[in-house]
PDB file of C-alpha atoms in Angstrom:
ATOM      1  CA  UNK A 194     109.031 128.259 119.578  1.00 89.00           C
ATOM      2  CA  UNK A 195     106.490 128.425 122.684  1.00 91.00           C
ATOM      3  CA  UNK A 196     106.050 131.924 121.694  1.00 92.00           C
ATOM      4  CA  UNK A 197     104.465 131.112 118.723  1.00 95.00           C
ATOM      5  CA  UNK A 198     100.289 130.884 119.382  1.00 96.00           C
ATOM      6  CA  UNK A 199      99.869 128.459 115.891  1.00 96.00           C
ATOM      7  CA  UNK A 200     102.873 126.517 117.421  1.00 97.00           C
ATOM      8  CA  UNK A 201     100.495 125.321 120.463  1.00 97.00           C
ATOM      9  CA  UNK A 202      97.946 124.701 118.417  1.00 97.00           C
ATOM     10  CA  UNK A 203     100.260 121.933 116.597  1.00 97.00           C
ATOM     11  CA  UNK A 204     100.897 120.578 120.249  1.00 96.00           C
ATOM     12  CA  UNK A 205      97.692 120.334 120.809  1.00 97.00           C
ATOM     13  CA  UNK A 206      96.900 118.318 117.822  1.00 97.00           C
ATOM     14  CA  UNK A 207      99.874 116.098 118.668  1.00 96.00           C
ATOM     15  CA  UNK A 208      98.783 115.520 121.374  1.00 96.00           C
ATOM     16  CA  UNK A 209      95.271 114.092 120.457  1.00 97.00           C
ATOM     17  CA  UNK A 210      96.188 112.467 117.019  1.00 96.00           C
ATOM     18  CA  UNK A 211      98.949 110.779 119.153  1.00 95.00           C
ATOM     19  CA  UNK A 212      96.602 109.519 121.909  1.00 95.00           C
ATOM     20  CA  UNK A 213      94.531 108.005 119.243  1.00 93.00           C
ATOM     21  CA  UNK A 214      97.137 106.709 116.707  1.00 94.00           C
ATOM     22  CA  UNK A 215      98.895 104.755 119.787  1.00 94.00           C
ATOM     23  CA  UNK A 216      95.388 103.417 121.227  1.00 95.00           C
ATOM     24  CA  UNK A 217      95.082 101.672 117.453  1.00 90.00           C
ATOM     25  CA  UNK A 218      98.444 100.487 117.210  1.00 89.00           C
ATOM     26  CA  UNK A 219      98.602  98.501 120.508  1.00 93.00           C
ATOM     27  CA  UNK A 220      94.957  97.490 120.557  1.00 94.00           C
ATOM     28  CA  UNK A 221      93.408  96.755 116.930  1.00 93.00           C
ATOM     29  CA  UNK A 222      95.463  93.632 116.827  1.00 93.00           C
ATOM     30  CA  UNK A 223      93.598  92.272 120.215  1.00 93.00           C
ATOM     31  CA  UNK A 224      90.118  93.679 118.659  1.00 94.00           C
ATOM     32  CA  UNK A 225      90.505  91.654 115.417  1.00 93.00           C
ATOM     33  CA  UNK A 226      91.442  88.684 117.505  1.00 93.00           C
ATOM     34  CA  UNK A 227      88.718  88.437 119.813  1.00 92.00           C
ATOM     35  CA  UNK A 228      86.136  89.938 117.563  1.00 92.00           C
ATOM     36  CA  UNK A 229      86.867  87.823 114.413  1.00 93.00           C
ATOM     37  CA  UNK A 230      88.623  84.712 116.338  1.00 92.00           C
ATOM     38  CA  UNK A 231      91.880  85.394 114.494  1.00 91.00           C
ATOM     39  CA  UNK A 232      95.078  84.017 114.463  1.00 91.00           C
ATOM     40  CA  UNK A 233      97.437  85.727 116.718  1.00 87.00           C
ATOM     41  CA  UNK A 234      99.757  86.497 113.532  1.00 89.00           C
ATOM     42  CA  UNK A 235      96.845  87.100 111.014  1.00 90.00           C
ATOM     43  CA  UNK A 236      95.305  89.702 113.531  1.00 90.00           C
ATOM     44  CA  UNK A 237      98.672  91.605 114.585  1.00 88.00           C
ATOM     45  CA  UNK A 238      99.306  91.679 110.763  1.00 88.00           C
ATOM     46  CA  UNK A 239      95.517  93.321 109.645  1.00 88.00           C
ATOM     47  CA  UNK A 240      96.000  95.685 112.464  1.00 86.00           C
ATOM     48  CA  UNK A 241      99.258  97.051 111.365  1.00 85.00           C
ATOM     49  CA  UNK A 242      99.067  96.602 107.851  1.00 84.00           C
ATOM     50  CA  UNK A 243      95.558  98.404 107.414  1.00 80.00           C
ATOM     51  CA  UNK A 244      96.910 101.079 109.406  1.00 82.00           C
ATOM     52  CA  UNK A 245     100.271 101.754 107.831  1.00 88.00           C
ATOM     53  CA  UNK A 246      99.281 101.147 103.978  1.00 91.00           C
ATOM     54  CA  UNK A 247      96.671 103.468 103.994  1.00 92.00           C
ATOM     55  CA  UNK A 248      98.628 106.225 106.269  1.00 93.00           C
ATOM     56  CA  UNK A 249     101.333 105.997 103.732  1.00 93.00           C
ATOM     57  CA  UNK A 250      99.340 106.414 100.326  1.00 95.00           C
ATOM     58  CA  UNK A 251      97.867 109.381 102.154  1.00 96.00           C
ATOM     59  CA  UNK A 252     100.831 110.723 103.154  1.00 96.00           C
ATOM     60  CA  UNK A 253     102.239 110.858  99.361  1.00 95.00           C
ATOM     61  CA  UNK A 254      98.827 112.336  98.116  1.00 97.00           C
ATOM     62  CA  UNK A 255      98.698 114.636 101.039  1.00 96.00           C
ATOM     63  CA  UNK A 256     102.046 115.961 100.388  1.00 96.00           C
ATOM     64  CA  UNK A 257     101.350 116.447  96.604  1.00 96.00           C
ATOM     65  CA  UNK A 258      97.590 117.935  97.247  1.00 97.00           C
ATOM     66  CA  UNK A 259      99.133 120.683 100.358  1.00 96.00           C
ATOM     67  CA  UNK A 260     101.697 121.762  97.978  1.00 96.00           C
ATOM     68  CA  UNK A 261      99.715 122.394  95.213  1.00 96.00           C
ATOM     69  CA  UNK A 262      96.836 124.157  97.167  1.00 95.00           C
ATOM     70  CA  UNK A 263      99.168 126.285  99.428  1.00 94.00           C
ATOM     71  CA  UNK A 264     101.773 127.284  96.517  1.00 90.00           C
ATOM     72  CA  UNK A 265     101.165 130.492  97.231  1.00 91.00           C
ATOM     73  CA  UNK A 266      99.414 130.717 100.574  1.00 95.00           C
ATOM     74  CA  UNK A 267     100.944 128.876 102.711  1.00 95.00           C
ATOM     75  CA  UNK A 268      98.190 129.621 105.935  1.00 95.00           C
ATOM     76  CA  UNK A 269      96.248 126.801 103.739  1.00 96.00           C
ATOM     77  CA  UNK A 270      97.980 124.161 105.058  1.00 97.00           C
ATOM     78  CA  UNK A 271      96.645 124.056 108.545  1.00 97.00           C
ATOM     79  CA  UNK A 272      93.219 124.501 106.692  1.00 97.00           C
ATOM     80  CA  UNK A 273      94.003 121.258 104.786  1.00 97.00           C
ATOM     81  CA  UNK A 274      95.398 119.815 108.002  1.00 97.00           C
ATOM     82  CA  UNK A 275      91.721 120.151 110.209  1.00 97.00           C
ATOM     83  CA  UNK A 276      89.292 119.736 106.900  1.00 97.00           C
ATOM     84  CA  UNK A 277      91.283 115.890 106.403  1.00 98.00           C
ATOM     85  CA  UNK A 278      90.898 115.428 110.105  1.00 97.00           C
ATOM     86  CA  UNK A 279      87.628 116.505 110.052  1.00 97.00           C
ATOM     87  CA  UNK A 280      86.190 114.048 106.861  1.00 97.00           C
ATOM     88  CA  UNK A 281      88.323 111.232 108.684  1.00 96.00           C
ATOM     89  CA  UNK A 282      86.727 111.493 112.302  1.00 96.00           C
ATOM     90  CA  UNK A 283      83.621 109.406 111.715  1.00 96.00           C
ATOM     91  CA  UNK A 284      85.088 106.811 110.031  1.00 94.00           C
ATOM     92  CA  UNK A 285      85.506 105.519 113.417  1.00 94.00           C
ATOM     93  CA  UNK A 286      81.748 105.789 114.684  1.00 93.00           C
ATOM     94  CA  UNK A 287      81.561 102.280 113.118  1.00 92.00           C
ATOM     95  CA  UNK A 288      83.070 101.104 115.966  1.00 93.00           C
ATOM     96  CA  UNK A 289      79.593 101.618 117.728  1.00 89.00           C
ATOM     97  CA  UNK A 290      77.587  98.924 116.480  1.00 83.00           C
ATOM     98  CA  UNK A 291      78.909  95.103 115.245  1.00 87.00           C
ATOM     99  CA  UNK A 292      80.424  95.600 111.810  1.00 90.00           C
ATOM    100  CA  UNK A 293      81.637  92.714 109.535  1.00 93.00           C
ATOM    101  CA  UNK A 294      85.770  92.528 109.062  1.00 92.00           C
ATOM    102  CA  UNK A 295      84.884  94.116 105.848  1.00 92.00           C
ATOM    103  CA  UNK A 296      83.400  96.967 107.115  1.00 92.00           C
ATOM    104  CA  UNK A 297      86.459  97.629 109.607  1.00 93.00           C
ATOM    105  CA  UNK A 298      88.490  97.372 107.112  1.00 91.00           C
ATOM    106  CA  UNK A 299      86.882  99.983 105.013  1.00 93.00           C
ATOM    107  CA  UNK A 300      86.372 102.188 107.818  1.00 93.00           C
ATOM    108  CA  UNK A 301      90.071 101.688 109.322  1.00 93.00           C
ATOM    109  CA  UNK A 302      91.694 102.172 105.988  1.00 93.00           C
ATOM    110  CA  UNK A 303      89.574 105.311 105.222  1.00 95.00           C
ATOM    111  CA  UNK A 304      90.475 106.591 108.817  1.00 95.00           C
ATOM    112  CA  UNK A 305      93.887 106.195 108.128  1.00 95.00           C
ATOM    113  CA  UNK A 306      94.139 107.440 104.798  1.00 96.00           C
ATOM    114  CA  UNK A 307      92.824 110.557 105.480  1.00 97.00           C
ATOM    115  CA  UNK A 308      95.191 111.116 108.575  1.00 95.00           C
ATOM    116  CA  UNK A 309      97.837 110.372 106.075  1.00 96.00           C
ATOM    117  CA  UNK A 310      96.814 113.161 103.893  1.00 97.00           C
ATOM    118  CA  UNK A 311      96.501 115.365 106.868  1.00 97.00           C
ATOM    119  CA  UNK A 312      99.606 114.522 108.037  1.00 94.00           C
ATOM    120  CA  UNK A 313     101.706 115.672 105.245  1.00 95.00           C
ATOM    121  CA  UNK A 314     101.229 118.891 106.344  1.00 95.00           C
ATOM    122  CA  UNK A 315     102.503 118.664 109.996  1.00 93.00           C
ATOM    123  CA  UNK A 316     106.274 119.542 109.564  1.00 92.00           C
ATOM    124  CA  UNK A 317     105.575 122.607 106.601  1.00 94.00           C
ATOM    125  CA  UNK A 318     103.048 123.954 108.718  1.00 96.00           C
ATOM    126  CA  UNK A 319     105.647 124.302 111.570  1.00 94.00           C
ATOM    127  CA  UNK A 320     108.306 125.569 109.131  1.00 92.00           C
ATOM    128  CA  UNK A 321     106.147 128.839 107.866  1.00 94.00           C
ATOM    129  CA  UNK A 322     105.796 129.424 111.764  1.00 95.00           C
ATOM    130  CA  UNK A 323     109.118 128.561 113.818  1.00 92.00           C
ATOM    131  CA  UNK A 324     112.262 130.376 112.810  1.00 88.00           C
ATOM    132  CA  UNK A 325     115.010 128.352 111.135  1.00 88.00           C
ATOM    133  CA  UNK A 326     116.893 127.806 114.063  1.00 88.00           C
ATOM    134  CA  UNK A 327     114.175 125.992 116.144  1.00 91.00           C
ATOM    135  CA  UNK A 328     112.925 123.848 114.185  1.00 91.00           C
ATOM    136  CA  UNK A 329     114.622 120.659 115.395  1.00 93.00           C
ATOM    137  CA  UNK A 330     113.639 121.819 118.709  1.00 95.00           C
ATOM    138  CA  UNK A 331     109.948 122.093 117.606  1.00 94.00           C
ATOM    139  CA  UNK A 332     109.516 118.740 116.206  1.00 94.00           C
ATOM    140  CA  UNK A 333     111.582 117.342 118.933  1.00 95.00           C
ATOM    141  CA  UNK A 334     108.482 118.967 121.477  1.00 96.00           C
ATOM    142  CA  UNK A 335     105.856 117.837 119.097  1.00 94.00           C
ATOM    143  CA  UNK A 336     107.181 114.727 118.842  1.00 94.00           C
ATOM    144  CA  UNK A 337     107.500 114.282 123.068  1.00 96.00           C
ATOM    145  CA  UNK A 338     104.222 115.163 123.446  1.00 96.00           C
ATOM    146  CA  UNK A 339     102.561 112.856 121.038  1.00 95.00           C
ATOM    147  CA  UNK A 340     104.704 110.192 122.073  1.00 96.00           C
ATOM    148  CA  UNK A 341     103.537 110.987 126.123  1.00 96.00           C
ATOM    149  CA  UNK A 342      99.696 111.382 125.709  1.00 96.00           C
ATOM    150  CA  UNK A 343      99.798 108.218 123.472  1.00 96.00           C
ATOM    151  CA  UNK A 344     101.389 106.240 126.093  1.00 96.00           C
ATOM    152  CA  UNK A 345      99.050 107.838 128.955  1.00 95.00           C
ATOM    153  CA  UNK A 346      96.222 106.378 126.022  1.00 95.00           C
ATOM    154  CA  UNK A 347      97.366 103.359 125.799  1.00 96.00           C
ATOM    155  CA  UNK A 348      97.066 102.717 129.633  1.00 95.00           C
ATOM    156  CA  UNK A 349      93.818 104.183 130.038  1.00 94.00           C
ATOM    157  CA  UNK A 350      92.428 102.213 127.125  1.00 96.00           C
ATOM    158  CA  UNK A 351      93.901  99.003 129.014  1.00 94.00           C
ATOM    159  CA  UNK A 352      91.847 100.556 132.635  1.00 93.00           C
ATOM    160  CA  UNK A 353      88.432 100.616 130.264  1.00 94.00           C
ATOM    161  CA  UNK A 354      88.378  97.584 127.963  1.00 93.00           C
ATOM    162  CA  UNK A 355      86.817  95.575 130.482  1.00 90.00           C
ATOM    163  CA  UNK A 356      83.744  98.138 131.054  1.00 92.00           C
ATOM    164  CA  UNK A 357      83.657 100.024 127.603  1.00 91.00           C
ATOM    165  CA  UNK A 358      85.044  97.381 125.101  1.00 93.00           C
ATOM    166  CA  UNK A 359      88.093  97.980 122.916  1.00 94.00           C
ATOM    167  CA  UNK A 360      84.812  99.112 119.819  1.00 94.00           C
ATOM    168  CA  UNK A 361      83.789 101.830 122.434  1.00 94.00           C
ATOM    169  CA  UNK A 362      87.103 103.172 122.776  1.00 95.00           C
ATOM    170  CA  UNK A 363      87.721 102.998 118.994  1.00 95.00           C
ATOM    171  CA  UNK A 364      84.918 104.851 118.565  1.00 94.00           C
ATOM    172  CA  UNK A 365      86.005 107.456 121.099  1.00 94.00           C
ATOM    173  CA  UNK A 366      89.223 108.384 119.515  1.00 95.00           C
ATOM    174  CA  UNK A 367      86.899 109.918 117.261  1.00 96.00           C
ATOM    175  CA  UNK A 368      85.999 112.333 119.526  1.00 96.00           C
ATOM    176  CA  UNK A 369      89.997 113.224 119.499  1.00 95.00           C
ATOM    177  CA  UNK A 370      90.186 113.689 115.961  1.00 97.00           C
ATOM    178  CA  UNK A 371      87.158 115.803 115.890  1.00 97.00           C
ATOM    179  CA  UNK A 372      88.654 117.984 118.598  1.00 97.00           C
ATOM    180  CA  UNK A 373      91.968 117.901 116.668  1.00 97.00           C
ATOM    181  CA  UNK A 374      90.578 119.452 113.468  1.00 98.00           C
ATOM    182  CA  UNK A 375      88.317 122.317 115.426  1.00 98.00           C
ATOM    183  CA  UNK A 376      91.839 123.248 116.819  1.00 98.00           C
ATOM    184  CA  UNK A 377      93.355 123.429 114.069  1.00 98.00           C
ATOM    185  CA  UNK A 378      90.597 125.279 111.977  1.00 98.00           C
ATOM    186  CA  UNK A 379      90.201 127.779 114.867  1.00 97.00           C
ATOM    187  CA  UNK A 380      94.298 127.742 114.249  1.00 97.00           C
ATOM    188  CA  UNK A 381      93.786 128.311 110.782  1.00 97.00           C
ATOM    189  CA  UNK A 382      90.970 131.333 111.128  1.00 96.00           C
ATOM    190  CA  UNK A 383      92.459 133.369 113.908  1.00 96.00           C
ATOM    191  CA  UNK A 384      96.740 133.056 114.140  1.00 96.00           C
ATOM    192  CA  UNK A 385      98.520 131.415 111.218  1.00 97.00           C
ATOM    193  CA  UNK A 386      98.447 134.088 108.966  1.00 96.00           C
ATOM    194  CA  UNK A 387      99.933 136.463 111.264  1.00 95.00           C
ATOM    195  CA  UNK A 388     102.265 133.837 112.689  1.00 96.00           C
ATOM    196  CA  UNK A 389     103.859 133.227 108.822  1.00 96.00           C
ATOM    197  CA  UNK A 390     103.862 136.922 107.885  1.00 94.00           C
ATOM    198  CA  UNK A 391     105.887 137.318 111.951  1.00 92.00           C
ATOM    199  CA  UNK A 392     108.389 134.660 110.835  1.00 91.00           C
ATOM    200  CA  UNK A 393     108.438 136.110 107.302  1.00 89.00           C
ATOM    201  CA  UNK A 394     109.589 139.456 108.718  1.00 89.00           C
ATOM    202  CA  UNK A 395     111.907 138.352 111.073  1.00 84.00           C
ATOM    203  CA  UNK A 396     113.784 136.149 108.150  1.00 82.00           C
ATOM    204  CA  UNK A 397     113.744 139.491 106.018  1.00 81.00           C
ATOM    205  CA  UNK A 398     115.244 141.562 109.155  1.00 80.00           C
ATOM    206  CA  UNK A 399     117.757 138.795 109.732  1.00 68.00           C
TER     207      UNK A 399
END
C-alpha cells in the first residue's frame, strides 16, 4: 500500500482531520463550560452531541452525493473529499472573536456536517487505489495514524490553553482542515487517476 502516491496523500489527511477531530472531542466540552458557565453534564453533552449528529447526517448524504457524482469516475471522490473539507474549514474562524452559544452551535454543526460528507468518501477512495488484498492493512495504517497525531493534539492543545485559549486553538484546527483539502485536491489533480487505472490493470492481469 506505501507504494501507492494517492495512498499517502490519505495519510496525510488522516493525519490532520485526526489531530483536529480529537482536539474537539476532548476539549469542546471544557470550552462550553467555562465559556457559557455550563453544567458539567449539559456541556459534555452539547460538545458531543453537536459533533456526532451533524457528522452522521453528513456521512449518509455524503455517501449518497460521492456515489452518485463518481458513478462513473471514480478519481471524483477525492475531489469531493478536499472541496467538503475545503467549504467546512472556516466554519471554525468563529472561534476568533466571542460568539453567542448559538453561533457555536451553528458553526460547530456546519463544521461537522461537512466533514461528515467528506468523510464518506475515505474508505472508497482507498478501495479504487489499494489492491484487494491490502485493504485491511490500509485502513488499519490510516486508522494508526489518525489515532497518533490526534493524541499528540490533544496534549499540545492541553500545553497552549493557558496562553492561546481553547477559541484560539479551535480556530487553528482550521488551518488543518484547510491543509487537508489542498492535499487532497493536489491528490486529486496530479495521482489518483493513474493510481485507479494502476490498480484497475493489475485486477485485470490478476
Amino acid at each position: 500500500v506505501l507504494r501507492v502516491p494517492s495512498y499517502w496523500v490519505l495519510l496525510g489527511e488522516s493525519m490532520l482531520s485526526g489531530l483536529g477531530i480529537w482536539i474537539f472531542f476532548t476539549w469542546l466540552p471544557l470550552y462550553f463550560r467555562e465559556t457559557f458557565q455550563m453544567p458539567l453534564a449539559a456541556a459534555g453533552f452539547a460538545g458531543t452531541f453537536m459533533l456526532q449528529i451533524s457528522v452522521v447526517l453528513g456521512v449518509l448524504a455524503g455517501g449518497w452525493i460521492s456515489d452518485r457524482v463518481s458513478a462513473n469516475a471514480p478519481h471524483r471522490r477525492m475531489l469531493l473529499y478536499g472541496i467538503f473539507y475545503l467549504i467546512g474549514a472556516p466554519c471554525l474562524l468563529l472561534f476568533l472573536g466571542t460568539p453567542s452559544f448559538t453561533v457555536v452551535a451553528i458553526g460547530v454543526s456546519l463544521f461537522s456536517f461537512m466533514r461528515g460528507l467528506a468523510s464518506s468518501n475515505d474508505n472508497p477512495t482507498q478501495c479504487e487505489i489499494v489492491p484487494p488484498q491490502f485493504r485491511s492493512t490500509g485502513v488499519g495504517i490510516m486508522n494508526a495514524v489518525a489515532t497518533a497525531s490526534g493524541g499528540c493534539g490533544v496534549l499540545l492543545a492541553g500545553f497552549l490553553k493557558r496562553e492561546v485559549g481553547l477559541g484560539g486553538i479551535f480556530a487553528s484546527i482550521s488551518v488543518c482542515f484547510f491543509a487537508a483539502a489542498i492535499l487532497l485536491l493536489c491528490g486529486y489533480r496530479f495521482l489518483i487517476r493513474k493510481d485507479i487505472a494502476r490498480a484497475q490493470a493489475n485486477a485485470r492481469a490478476a
